[in-house]
């Protein structure tokens, strides 16, 4: 199948540059796998966009329910992929470290399906209440709904502080709503219902019953707590390790003091990390071109 974009995929190049800038070994396994799956489906899509995007008409009326699985992992173009996966990179490092890899994988799968279901319900409700059948045909694609849900989780676990939204400081607990509005001022073609669906799924997990339902369905599956036996540690040199961790050490073994995540992120907010990452990637590309011409 032909790729949907032509020429040089600058967004994909920047994404790969950013991943290697962070260091593959510094990215937890589920986050890395999520990045890899999205990149793979961008390079080798299972279906064209019109065959994978999600809408009430295609899913409910035409019974094409496989779109619930396909739509989060397909992207419209390389920049759509870049901005979603750059955001996933930082959210994934933070949340997977906090929740553990198995539970984080469970969250990703659940959120991917639920954001699609909630999106369909929102579009159906809009079509009915506004008597506008066009909402049934609105077709959404991409991982951004899941990212909004993860943003709610991230803000829930880190409630203090402020996020920078269009240059304005916004308390973290309101950041998702501010970003929802800001994105649709900047990019009116983005799926408002898709992003709103992500926020609602995140709230279902943090203040609603979703987390308890997931725990009941999981049975003996590990619950979302810090793993006492395994942790990721990061430092500013880019080195990481995945190791056994004993809070009080082991007899006969000297223990290196764990370095916290803030050392790796330099205390920057997620938005500041993304801005710095983009600058670093662009600067790396400029230096590469200079070295070629010199």
XYZ file of N, CA and C in Angstrom, residues 151 155 158-180 182 269 271:
84
model
N -3.282 12.705 29.589
C -3.010 14.015 30.177
C -3.801 14.200 31.470
N -2.072 14.818 35.108
C -2.431 15.947 35.961
C -3.012 15.485 37.299
N -0.016 14.534 39.337
C 0.818 15.712 39.603
C -0.080 16.948 39.609
N -0.907 17.111 40.652
C -1.942 18.152 40.617
C -1.420 19.573 40.757
N -0.259 19.750 41.365
C 0.255 21.096 41.575
C 0.899 21.664 40.324
N 1.229 22.930 40.379
C 1.959 23.553 39.291
C 1.051 24.086 38.200
N 1.703 24.585 37.165
C 0.991 25.237 36.071
C 1.492 24.697 34.743
N 0.616 24.729 33.755
C 0.969 24.389 32.372
C 0.934 25.665 31.538
N 1.794 25.713 30.545
C 1.849 26.871 29.653
C 0.971 26.585 28.442
N -0.151 27.287 28.339
C -1.065 27.107 27.215
C -1.145 28.418 26.443
N -0.555 28.422 25.233
C -0.507 29.622 24.393
C 0.106 30.809 25.138
N 1.110 30.512 25.964
C 1.811 31.574 26.678
C 1.172 31.989 27.984
N 0.044 31.368 28.344
C -0.644 31.720 29.585
C -0.487 30.594 30.599
N -0.127 30.918 31.844
C -0.042 29.869 32.867
C -1.439 29.415 33.291
N -1.666 28.104 33.226
C -2.959 27.527 33.582
C -2.718 26.450 34.635
N -3.464 26.454 35.750
C -3.302 25.377 36.736
C -3.463 24.011 36.093
N -2.639 23.057 36.517
C -2.638 21.731 35.896
C -4.020 21.089 35.854
N -4.831 21.316 36.897
C -6.134 20.643 36.933
C -7.086 21.154 35.849
N -6.774 22.341 35.296
C -7.606 22.882 34.223
C -6.914 22.829 32.862
N -5.696 22.296 32.832
C -4.882 22.372 31.610
C -5.526 21.642 30.438
N -6.143 20.480 30.695
C -6.761 19.712 29.601
C -7.855 20.516 28.915
N -8.678 21.196 29.726
C -9.775 21.967 29.154
C -9.246 23.166 28.378
N -8.207 23.812 28.918
C -7.610 24.951 28.215
C -6.988 24.512 26.894
N -6.304 23.356 26.900
C -5.688 22.848 25.680
C -6.751 22.424 24.667
N -7.859 21.880 25.155
C -8.955 21.488 24.261
C -9.449 22.689 23.461
N -7.770 25.653 23.129
C -6.664 26.269 22.397
C -6.393 25.553 21.077
N 8.212 21.455 32.770
C 6.872 20.925 32.553
C 6.862 20.158 31.242
N 5.040 20.620 28.616
C 5.013 21.512 27.457
C 6.406 22.100 27.195
